[in-house]
Short mmCIF file of N, CA and C in Angstrom, two decimals:
data_model
loop_
_atom_site.label_atom_id
_atom_site.label_comp_id
_atom_site.label_asym_id
_atom_site.label_seq_id
_atom_site.Cartn_x
_atom_site.Cartn_y
_atom_site.Cartn_z
N PHE A 1140 4.00 18.62 11.44
CA PHE A 1140 4.71 17.72 10.53
C PHE A 1140 5.81 18.44 9.77
N THR A 1141 5.71 19.77 9.66
CA THR A 1141 6.72 20.50 8.89
C THR A 1141 8.04 20.61 9.64
N ASN A 1142 7.99 20.64 10.97
CA ASN A 1142 9.22 20.72 11.75
C ASN A 1142 9.07 19.89 13.03
N PRO A 1143 9.24 18.57 12.93
CA PRO A 1143 9.08 17.75 14.14
C PRO A 1143 10.18 17.98 15.17
N TRP A 1144 11.27 18.60 14.75
CA TRP A 1144 12.39 18.81 15.66
C TRP A 1144 12.16 20.00 16.59
N ALA A 1145 11.10 20.79 16.33
CA ALA A 1145 10.79 21.91 17.22
C ALA A 1145 10.34 21.39 18.59
N ASP A 1146 9.63 20.28 18.63
CA ASP A 1146 9.18 19.66 19.88
C ASP A 1146 9.34 18.14 19.76
N PRO A 1147 10.60 17.65 19.80
CA PRO A 1147 10.82 16.22 19.53
C PRO A 1147 10.30 15.30 20.63
N LYS A 1148 10.05 15.82 21.82
CA LYS A 1148 9.53 14.97 22.90
C LYS A 1148 8.04 15.11 23.09
N GLY A 1149 7.42 15.99 22.29
CA GLY A 1149 5.99 16.22 22.40
C GLY A 1149 5.28 15.92 21.10
N ASP A 1150 4.85 16.98 20.43
CA ASP A 1150 4.08 16.82 19.20
C ASP A 1150 4.88 16.20 18.06
N GLY A 1151 6.18 16.36 18.04
CA GLY A 1151 7.00 15.82 16.96
C GLY A 1151 7.53 14.42 17.22
N TRP A 1152 7.11 13.79 18.32
CA TRP A 1152 7.66 12.48 18.71
C TRP A 1152 7.44 11.42 17.63
N GLN A 1153 6.22 11.28 17.15
CA GLN A 1153 5.93 10.23 16.19
C GLN A 1153 6.71 10.39 14.89
N ILE A 1154 6.71 11.59 14.35
CA ILE A 1154 7.42 11.81 13.08
C ILE A 1154 8.92 11.66 13.27
N SER A 1155 9.47 12.19 14.36
CA SER A 1155 10.92 12.09 14.55
C SER A 1155 11.35 10.64 14.73
N GLN A 1156 10.57 9.84 15.45
CA GLN A 1156 10.92 8.43 15.62
C GLN A 1156 10.77 7.67 14.30
N SER A 1157 9.79 8.05 13.50
CA SER A 1157 9.63 7.43 12.19
C SER A 1157 10.83 7.73 11.29
N LEU A 1158 11.27 8.97 11.31
CA LEU A 1158 12.43 9.35 10.50
C LEU A 1158 13.71 8.71 11.03
N PHE A 1159 13.82 8.53 12.36
CA PHE A 1159 14.96 7.80 12.92
C PHE A 1159 14.98 6.36 12.41
N ALA A 1160 13.80 5.75 12.30
CA ALA A 1160 13.73 4.37 11.82
C ALA A 1160 14.24 4.28 10.38
N PHE A 1161 13.82 5.21 9.54
CA PHE A 1161 14.31 5.21 8.15
C PHE A 1161 15.82 5.46 8.12
N ALA A 1162 16.31 6.35 8.95
CA ALA A 1162 17.74 6.67 8.97
C ALA A 1162 18.55 5.46 9.43
N ARG A 1163 18.05 4.74 10.42
CA ARG A 1163 18.77 3.57 10.92
C ARG A 1163 18.81 2.46 9.87
N GLY A 1164 17.78 2.39 9.03
CA GLY A 1164 17.74 1.36 8.00
C GLY A 1164 18.79 1.54 6.94
N GLY A 1165 19.09 2.79 6.61
CA GLY A 1165 20.12 3.06 5.60
C GLY A 1165 19.75 2.49 4.24
N ILE A 1166 20.76 2.01 3.53
CA ILE A 1166 20.55 1.47 2.19
C ILE A 1166 20.06 0.03 2.23
N THR A 1167 20.69 -0.81 3.04
CA THR A 1167 20.36 -2.24 3.04
C THR A 1167 19.52 -2.68 4.22
N GLY A 1168 19.37 -1.87 5.24
CA GLY A 1168 18.52 -2.21 6.38
C GLY A 1168 19.27 -2.89 7.50
N ALA A 1169 18.59 -2.98 8.63
CA ALA A 1169 19.18 -3.59 9.82
C ALA A 1169 19.02 -5.10 9.82
N GLY A 1170 18.12 -5.62 9.00
CA GLY A 1170 17.88 -7.05 8.95
C GLY A 1170 16.48 -7.37 9.44
N TYR A 1171 15.95 -8.47 8.93
CA TYR A 1171 14.59 -8.87 9.27
C TYR A 1171 14.46 -9.14 10.77
N GLY A 1172 13.54 -8.47 11.41
CA GLY A 1172 13.29 -8.64 12.83
C GLY A 1172 14.25 -7.89 13.73
N LYS A 1173 15.14 -7.10 13.19
CA LYS A 1173 16.14 -6.41 13.99
C LYS A 1173 15.85 -4.92 14.15
N SER A 1174 14.60 -4.54 14.01
CA SER A 1174 14.21 -3.14 14.20
C SER A 1174 14.23 -2.80 15.69
N ILE A 1175 14.79 -1.65 16.01
CA ILE A 1175 14.81 -1.19 17.40
C ILE A 1175 13.64 -0.25 17.66
N GLN A 1176 13.27 0.53 16.67
CA GLN A 1176 12.23 1.55 16.85
C GLN A 1176 10.87 0.97 17.20
N LYS A 1177 10.60 -0.27 16.82
CA LYS A 1177 9.29 -0.85 17.11
C LYS A 1177 9.11 -1.20 18.59
N TYR A 1178 10.18 -1.17 19.36
CA TYR A 1178 10.10 -1.48 20.78
C TYR A 1178 9.90 -0.21 21.59
N LEU A 1179 8.69 0.26 21.64
CA LEU A 1179 8.22 1.38 22.47
C LEU A 1179 8.74 2.75 22.07
N TYR A 1180 9.57 2.86 21.04
CA TYR A 1180 9.99 4.17 20.57
C TYR A 1180 8.99 4.71 19.55
N LEU A 1181 8.65 3.88 18.62
CA LEU A 1181 7.73 4.25 17.55
C LEU A 1181 6.33 3.83 17.95
N PRO A 1182 5.45 4.80 18.23
CA PRO A 1182 4.10 4.43 18.67
C PRO A 1182 3.32 3.79 17.53
N GLU A 1183 2.54 2.77 17.86
CA GLU A 1183 1.71 2.05 16.89
C GLU A 1183 2.52 1.56 15.70
N ALA A 1184 3.65 0.92 16.00
CA ALA A 1184 4.53 0.45 14.93
C ALA A 1184 3.89 -0.66 14.11
N HIS A 1185 2.97 -1.40 14.68
CA HIS A 1185 2.35 -2.51 13.96
C HIS A 1185 1.18 -2.07 13.08
N THR A 1186 0.73 -0.82 13.23
CA THR A 1186 -0.40 -0.37 12.43
C THR A 1186 0.00 0.83 11.56
N ASP A 1187 -0.01 2.01 12.16
CA ASP A 1187 0.19 3.24 11.39
C ASP A 1187 1.62 3.39 10.87
N PHE A 1188 2.60 2.90 11.59
CA PHE A 1188 4.00 3.12 11.23
C PHE A 1188 4.70 1.86 10.76
N ILE A 1189 3.97 0.94 10.15
CA ILE A 1189 4.59 -0.29 9.69
C ILE A 1189 5.57 -0.04 8.56
N PHE A 1190 5.32 0.97 7.75
CA PHE A 1190 6.25 1.27 6.66
C PHE A 1190 7.58 1.77 7.22
N SER A 1191 7.58 2.45 8.36
CA SER A 1191 8.83 2.86 8.99
C SER A 1191 9.63 1.65 9.45
N VAL A 1192 8.94 0.66 9.98
CA VAL A 1192 9.61 -0.58 10.40
C VAL A 1192 10.16 -1.32 9.18
N ILE A 1193 9.40 -1.34 8.09
CA ILE A 1193 9.89 -1.95 6.85
C ILE A 1193 11.14 -1.22 6.37
N GLY A 1194 11.11 0.11 6.42
CA GLY A 1194 12.27 0.90 6.02
C GLY A 1194 13.49 0.67 6.89
N GLU A 1195 13.25 0.45 8.19
CA GLU A 1195 14.38 0.19 9.10
C GLU A 1195 14.94 -1.21 8.91
N GLU A 1196 14.08 -2.19 8.75
CA GLU A 1196 14.55 -3.57 8.65
C GLU A 1196 15.12 -3.92 7.27
N PHE A 1197 14.54 -3.35 6.22
CA PHE A 1197 14.96 -3.71 4.86
C PHE A 1197 15.67 -2.58 4.13
N GLY A 1198 15.74 -1.40 4.72
CA GLY A 1198 16.48 -0.30 4.14
C GLY A 1198 15.80 0.31 2.93
N PHE A 1199 16.56 1.17 2.27
CA PHE A 1199 16.05 1.87 1.10
C PHE A 1199 15.71 0.91 -0.02
N ILE A 1200 16.55 -0.10 -0.20
CA ILE A 1200 16.32 -1.07 -1.27
C ILE A 1200 15.04 -1.85 -1.02
N GLY A 1201 14.84 -2.34 0.19
CA GLY A 1201 13.64 -3.09 0.52
C GLY A 1201 12.38 -2.23 0.44
N ALA A 1202 12.47 -0.99 0.91
CA ALA A 1202 11.32 -0.09 0.85
C ALA A 1202 10.98 0.24 -0.60
N THR A 1203 11.98 0.39 -1.44
CA THR A 1203 11.74 0.65 -2.86
C THR A 1203 11.08 -0.54 -3.54
N ILE A 1204 11.54 -1.74 -3.24
CA ILE A 1204 10.92 -2.94 -3.79
C ILE A 1204 9.47 -3.06 -3.30
N PHE A 1205 9.24 -2.74 -2.05
CA PHE A 1205 7.90 -2.76 -1.49
C PHE A 1205 6.99 -1.79 -2.24
N LEU A 1206 7.48 -0.59 -2.50
CA LEU A 1206 6.70 0.41 -3.23
C LEU A 1206 6.47 -0.02 -4.68
N LEU A 1207 7.44 -0.68 -5.28
CA LEU A 1207 7.28 -1.16 -6.65
C LEU A 1207 6.21 -2.26 -6.74
N VAL A 1208 6.12 -3.09 -5.71
CA VAL A 1208 5.07 -4.12 -5.68
C VAL A 1208 3.70 -3.46 -5.60
N TYR A 1209 3.56 -2.45 -4.75
CA TYR A 1209 2.31 -1.69 -4.69
C TYR A 1209 1.99 -1.06 -6.05
N LEU A 1210 2.99 -0.46 -6.66
CA LEU A 1210 2.78 0.19 -7.95
C LEU A 1210 2.36 -0.83 -9.01
N ALA A 1211 2.97 -2.00 -9.01
CA ALA A 1211 2.61 -3.05 -9.96
C ALA A 1211 1.17 -3.50 -9.75
N PHE A 1212 0.76 -3.63 -8.49
CA PHE A 1212 -0.62 -4.02 -8.17
C PHE A 1212 -1.60 -2.97 -8.70
N LEU A 1213 -1.29 -1.70 -8.46
CA LEU A 1213 -2.18 -0.63 -8.88
C LEU A 1213 -2.24 -0.51 -10.40
N LEU A 1214 -1.10 -0.61 -11.06
CA LEU A 1214 -1.08 -0.52 -12.52
C LEU A 1214 -1.80 -1.70 -13.17
N ARG A 1215 -1.63 -2.88 -12.62
CA ARG A 1215 -2.31 -4.05 -13.15
C ARG A 1215 -3.82 -3.91 -12.96
N GLY A 1216 -4.22 -3.38 -11.81
CA GLY A 1216 -5.65 -3.15 -11.58
C GLY A 1216 -6.23 -2.15 -12.56
N LEU A 1217 -5.51 -1.07 -12.83
CA LEU A 1217 -5.97 -0.09 -13.81
C LEU A 1217 -6.03 -0.69 -15.21
N TYR A 1218 -5.05 -1.50 -15.56
CA TYR A 1218 -5.03 -2.17 -16.87
C TYR A 1218 -6.27 -3.05 -17.04
N ILE A 1219 -6.60 -3.81 -16.00
CA ILE A 1219 -7.78 -4.67 -16.05
C ILE A 1219 -9.04 -3.83 -16.25
N CYS A 1220 -9.13 -2.74 -15.51
CA CYS A 1220 -10.33 -1.89 -15.59
C CYS A 1220 -10.46 -1.22 -16.94
N LEU A 1221 -9.37 -0.83 -17.53
CA LEU A 1221 -9.44 -0.17 -18.83
C LEU A 1221 -9.78 -1.14 -19.95
N LYS A 1222 -9.48 -2.42 -19.77
CA LYS A 1222 -9.80 -3.42 -20.79
C LYS A 1222 -11.26 -3.88 -20.72
N CYS A 1223 -11.93 -3.60 -19.62
CA CYS A 1223 -13.31 -4.05 -19.44
C CYS A 1223 -14.27 -3.17 -20.24
N LYS A 1224 -15.19 -3.81 -20.96
CA LYS A 1224 -16.14 -3.07 -21.78
C LYS A 1224 -17.39 -2.67 -20.99
N ASP A 1225 -17.64 -3.33 -19.87
CA ASP A 1225 -18.78 -3.00 -19.02
C ASP A 1225 -18.42 -1.78 -18.19
N ALA A 1226 -19.16 -0.70 -18.37
CA ALA A 1226 -18.83 0.57 -17.71
C ALA A 1226 -18.92 0.46 -16.19
N PHE A 1227 -19.95 -0.22 -15.68
CA PHE A 1227 -20.10 -0.33 -14.23
C PHE A 1227 -18.95 -1.11 -13.62
N ALA A 1228 -18.59 -2.23 -14.23
CA ALA A 1228 -17.48 -3.04 -13.71
C ALA A 1228 -16.18 -2.27 -13.79
N SER A 1229 -15.98 -1.55 -14.86
CA SER A 1229 -14.76 -0.76 -15.02
C SER A 1229 -14.65 0.33 -13.95
N LEU A 1230 -15.74 1.04 -13.72
CA LEU A 1230 -15.73 2.10 -12.71
C LEU A 1230 -15.60 1.54 -11.30
N THR A 1231 -16.20 0.38 -11.05
CA THR A 1231 -16.05 -0.26 -9.74
C THR A 1231 -14.60 -0.63 -9.50
N GLY A 1232 -13.96 -1.22 -10.48
CA GLY A 1232 -12.55 -1.59 -10.35
C GLY A 1232 -11.65 -0.38 -10.17
N ILE A 1233 -11.92 0.69 -10.91
CA ILE A 1233 -11.12 1.90 -10.76
C ILE A 1233 -11.30 2.48 -9.35
N GLY A 1234 -12.52 2.39 -8.83
CA GLY A 1234 -12.76 2.85 -7.46
C GLY A 1234 -11.98 2.05 -6.43
N VAL A 1235 -11.92 0.75 -6.62
CA VAL A 1235 -11.16 -0.11 -5.70
C VAL A 1235 -9.67 0.22 -5.78
N VAL A 1236 -9.16 0.35 -7.00
CA VAL A 1236 -7.74 0.69 -7.18
C VAL A 1236 -7.44 2.05 -6.56
N ALA A 1237 -8.32 3.01 -6.76
CA ALA A 1237 -8.13 4.34 -6.18
C ALA A 1237 -8.17 4.29 -4.66
N MET A 1238 -9.09 3.50 -4.10
CA MET A 1238 -9.20 3.38 -2.64
C MET A 1238 -7.89 2.85 -2.05
N ILE A 1239 -7.38 1.79 -2.62
CA ILE A 1239 -6.16 1.19 -2.09
C ILE A 1239 -4.96 2.10 -2.34
N GLY A 1240 -4.88 2.68 -3.53
CA GLY A 1240 -3.74 3.56 -3.85
C GLY A 1240 -3.70 4.81 -3.01
N ILE A 1241 -4.84 5.46 -2.83
CA ILE A 1241 -4.87 6.69 -2.03
C ILE A 1241 -4.60 6.39 -0.57
N GLN A 1242 -5.12 5.28 -0.07
CA GLN A 1242 -4.86 4.89 1.31
C GLN A 1242 -3.37 4.63 1.53
N ALA A 1243 -2.73 3.96 0.59
CA ALA A 1243 -1.29 3.71 0.70
C ALA A 1243 -0.51 5.02 0.61
N LEU A 1244 -0.91 5.89 -0.30
CA LEU A 1244 -0.24 7.18 -0.46
C LEU A 1244 -0.34 8.02 0.80
N ILE A 1245 -1.49 8.04 1.44
CA ILE A 1245 -1.67 8.83 2.67
C ILE A 1245 -0.82 8.26 3.79
N ASN A 1246 -0.81 6.93 3.93
CA ASN A 1246 0.00 6.33 5.00
C ASN A 1246 1.48 6.55 4.78
N ILE A 1247 1.96 6.28 3.58
CA ILE A 1247 3.39 6.42 3.30
C ILE A 1247 3.81 7.88 3.36
N GLY A 1248 2.97 8.78 2.86
CA GLY A 1248 3.26 10.20 2.96
C GLY A 1248 3.31 10.68 4.40
N GLY A 1249 2.45 10.14 5.25
CA GLY A 1249 2.43 10.53 6.66
C GLY A 1249 3.66 10.07 7.42
N VAL A 1250 4.07 8.82 7.22
CA VAL A 1250 5.21 8.31 7.98
C VAL A 1250 6.55 8.83 7.46
N THR A 1251 6.58 9.36 6.25
CA THR A 1251 7.81 9.96 5.73
C THR A 1251 7.83 11.48 5.92
N ALA A 1252 6.82 12.01 6.62
CA ALA A 1252 6.70 13.45 6.93
C ALA A 1252 6.50 14.29 5.68
N SER A 1253 5.92 13.70 4.65
CA SER A 1253 5.60 14.45 3.44
C SER A 1253 4.25 15.15 3.56
N ILE A 1254 3.34 14.52 4.28
CA ILE A 1254 2.03 15.10 4.56
C ILE A 1254 1.73 14.87 6.05
N PRO A 1255 0.72 15.55 6.60
CA PRO A 1255 0.40 15.34 8.02
C PRO A 1255 -0.07 13.91 8.30
N LEU A 1256 0.19 13.44 9.50
CA LEU A 1256 -0.25 12.11 9.91
C LEU A 1256 -1.77 12.07 10.04
N THR A 1257 -2.37 10.98 9.61
CA THR A 1257 -3.82 10.85 9.70
C THR A 1257 -4.26 9.58 10.41
N GLY A 1258 -3.40 8.61 10.57
CA GLY A 1258 -3.78 7.36 11.21
C GLY A 1258 -4.42 6.37 10.25
N VAL A 1259 -4.22 6.55 8.96
CA VAL A 1259 -4.75 5.62 7.96
C VAL A 1259 -3.81 4.42 7.88
N PRO A 1260 -4.33 3.20 7.95
CA PRO A 1260 -3.46 2.02 7.87
C PRO A 1260 -2.95 1.77 6.46
N LEU A 1261 -1.85 1.06 6.37
CA LEU A 1261 -1.27 0.69 5.09
C LEU A 1261 -2.01 -0.55 4.57
N PRO A 1262 -2.62 -0.47 3.39
CA PRO A 1262 -3.44 -1.59 2.89
C PRO A 1262 -2.66 -2.90 2.81
N PHE A 1263 -3.30 -3.97 3.26
CA PHE A 1263 -2.80 -5.35 3.25
C PHE A 1263 -1.67 -5.60 4.23
N ILE A 1264 -1.08 -4.58 4.84
CA ILE A 1264 0.11 -4.77 5.67
C ILE A 1264 -0.17 -4.46 7.14
N SER A 1265 -0.84 -3.36 7.42
CA SER A 1265 -1.06 -2.93 8.80
C SER A 1265 -1.93 -3.92 9.56
N TYR A 1266 -1.68 -3.99 10.85
CA TYR A 1266 -2.48 -4.83 11.73
C TYR A 1266 -3.88 -4.25 11.86
N GLY A 1267 -4.86 -5.08 11.80
CA GLY A 1267 -6.24 -4.63 11.95
C GLY A 1267 -7.14 -5.37 10.99
N GLY A 1268 -8.23 -5.88 11.51
CA GLY A 1268 -9.09 -6.72 10.71
C GLY A 1268 -9.99 -5.97 9.75
N SER A 1269 -10.51 -4.82 10.16
CA SER A 1269 -11.49 -4.14 9.31
C SER A 1269 -10.85 -3.60 8.04
N SER A 1270 -9.67 -3.03 8.13
CA SER A 1270 -8.99 -2.52 6.94
C SER A 1270 -8.62 -3.66 6.00
N LEU A 1271 -8.12 -4.73 6.56
CA LEU A 1271 -7.75 -5.89 5.73
C LEU A 1271 -8.98 -6.48 5.06
N LEU A 1272 -10.09 -6.57 5.79
CA LEU A 1272 -11.31 -7.12 5.23
C LEU A 1272 -11.81 -6.28 4.05
N VAL A 1273 -11.82 -4.97 4.20
CA VAL A 1273 -12.28 -4.10 3.13
C VAL A 1273 -11.35 -4.19 1.92
N CYS A 1274 -10.04 -4.23 2.16
CA CYS A 1274 -9.08 -4.34 1.04
C CYS A 1274 -9.23 -5.67 0.31
N LEU A 1275 -9.45 -6.75 1.05
CA LEU A 1275 -9.63 -8.05 0.42
C LEU A 1275 -10.95 -8.13 -0.34
N LEU A 1276 -12.01 -7.51 0.21
CA LEU A 1276 -13.28 -7.46 -0.53
C LEU A 1276 -13.12 -6.66 -1.82
N GLY A 1277 -12.40 -5.56 -1.75
CA GLY A 1277 -12.14 -4.77 -2.95
C GLY A 1277 -11.34 -5.53 -3.97
N THR A 1278 -10.36 -6.29 -3.50
CA THR A 1278 -9.56 -7.10 -4.41
C THR A 1278 -10.42 -8.19 -5.05
N GLY A 1279 -11.36 -8.73 -4.30
CA GLY A 1279 -12.30 -9.69 -4.87
C GLY A 1279 -13.13 -9.07 -5.98
N LEU A 1280 -13.57 -7.83 -5.77
CA LEU A 1280 -14.30 -7.12 -6.82
C LEU A 1280 -13.42 -6.92 -8.05
N LEU A 1281 -12.16 -6.58 -7.82
CA LEU A 1281 -11.23 -6.39 -8.93
C LEU A 1281 -11.01 -7.70 -9.68
N LEU A 1282 -10.93 -8.81 -8.97
CA LEU A 1282 -10.80 -10.11 -9.62
C LEU A 1282 -12.06 -10.46 -10.42
N SER A 1283 -13.20 -10.03 -9.92
CA SER A 1283 -14.44 -10.24 -10.67
C SER A 1283 -14.43 -9.45 -11.98
N VAL A 1284 -13.91 -8.24 -11.94
CA VAL A 1284 -13.78 -7.45 -13.16
C VAL A 1284 -12.82 -8.13 -14.12
N SER A 1285 -11.73 -8.69 -13.59
CA SER A 1285 -10.77 -9.41 -14.43
C SER A 1285 -11.42 -10.62 -15.08
N ARG A 1286 -12.25 -11.32 -14.32
CA ARG A 1286 -12.97 -12.47 -14.88
C ARG A 1286 -13.90 -12.04 -16.00
N GLU A 1287 -14.54 -10.88 -15.83
CA GLU A 1287 -15.43 -10.36 -16.86
C GLU A 1287 -14.65 -10.02 -18.13
N VAL A 1288 -13.45 -9.46 -17.97
CA VAL A 1288 -12.60 -9.16 -19.13
C VAL A 1288 -12.24 -10.45 -19.86
N ASN A 1289 -11.87 -11.49 -19.11
CA ASN A 1289 -11.52 -12.77 -19.72
C ASN A 1289 -12.72 -13.40 -20.40
N ARG A 1290 -13.89 -13.25 -19.80
CA ARG A 1290 -15.12 -13.78 -20.40
C ARG A 1290 -15.41 -13.06 -21.72
N GLN A 1291 -15.21 -11.76 -21.75
CA GLN A 1291 -15.43 -11.00 -22.98
C GLN A 1291 -14.46 -11.42 -24.08
N LYS A 1292 -13.21 -11.64 -23.72
CA LYS A 1292 -12.22 -12.08 -24.71
C LYS A 1292 -12.58 -13.45 -25.26
N ALA A 1293 -13.01 -14.36 -24.37
CA ALA A 1293 -13.37 -15.70 -24.82
C ALA A 1293 -14.58 -15.65 -25.73
N LEU A 1294 -15.56 -14.82 -25.41
CA LEU A 1294 -16.75 -14.69 -26.25
C LEU A 1294 -16.39 -14.14 -27.62
N GLU A 1295 -15.52 -13.17 -27.68
CA GLU A 1295 -15.07 -12.61 -28.96
C GLU A 1295 -14.33 -13.66 -29.78
N LEU A 1296 -13.53 -14.49 -29.10
CA LEU A 1296 -12.79 -15.54 -29.79
C LEU A 1296 -13.73 -16.58 -30.38
N VAL A 1297 -14.76 -16.97 -29.62
CA VAL A 1297 -15.73 -17.95 -30.10
C VAL A 1297 -16.51 -17.38 -31.27
N GLN A 1298 -16.89 -16.12 -31.19
CA GLN A 1298 -17.62 -15.49 -32.29
C GLN A 1298 -16.76 -15.38 -33.54
N ALA A 1299 -15.48 -15.09 -33.39
CA ALA A 1299 -14.58 -15.00 -34.53
C ALA A 1299 -14.39 -16.35 -35.19
N ARG A 1300 -14.30 -17.41 -34.41
CA ARG A 1300 -14.15 -18.76 -34.98
C ARG A 1300 -15.42 -19.24 -35.67
N GLY A 1301 -16.56 -18.80 -35.15
CA GLY A 1301 -17.83 -19.20 -35.76
C GLY A 1301 -18.09 -18.52 -37.06
N GLN A 1302 -17.53 -17.34 -37.28
CA GLN A 1302 -17.77 -16.60 -38.51
C GLN A 1302 -16.83 -17.02 -39.62
N THR A 1303 -15.73 -17.67 -39.33
CA THR A 1303 -14.79 -18.06 -40.37
C THR A 1303 -15.01 -19.44 -40.90
#
């Protein structure tokens, strides 16, 4: 991963094609559905290298917006977990947020040649049922923690009104 250009037709093929996809995208991208790298150049473009296709089709601006949406999801999840007074629910939510965040970090780092490739799918985006199922189950747990936070706030509000 440190020098994919040493063997661009062998071991460096995946990383070099991924970087070509980002380069072709430029600032604004090639346009939705107009990626060339996904047609047999970029192996597993629908799973492991979907972020490269996003970078090629939507460019730097689209990829940055995509990353900001992930960041907003993760920060909101952490905010919910920190507001929860139940320690188990809070730690469960933090675990879910960490699972999704680390998985996204590993995938994005791999396709941008920042870290070695591992074959980890991009949460909620990559093709594959088992990864999507686990991410959606985790999100359901996070929503349950959010419901618990709202229940705690409502209980505090009722208690405050009853005392006055």
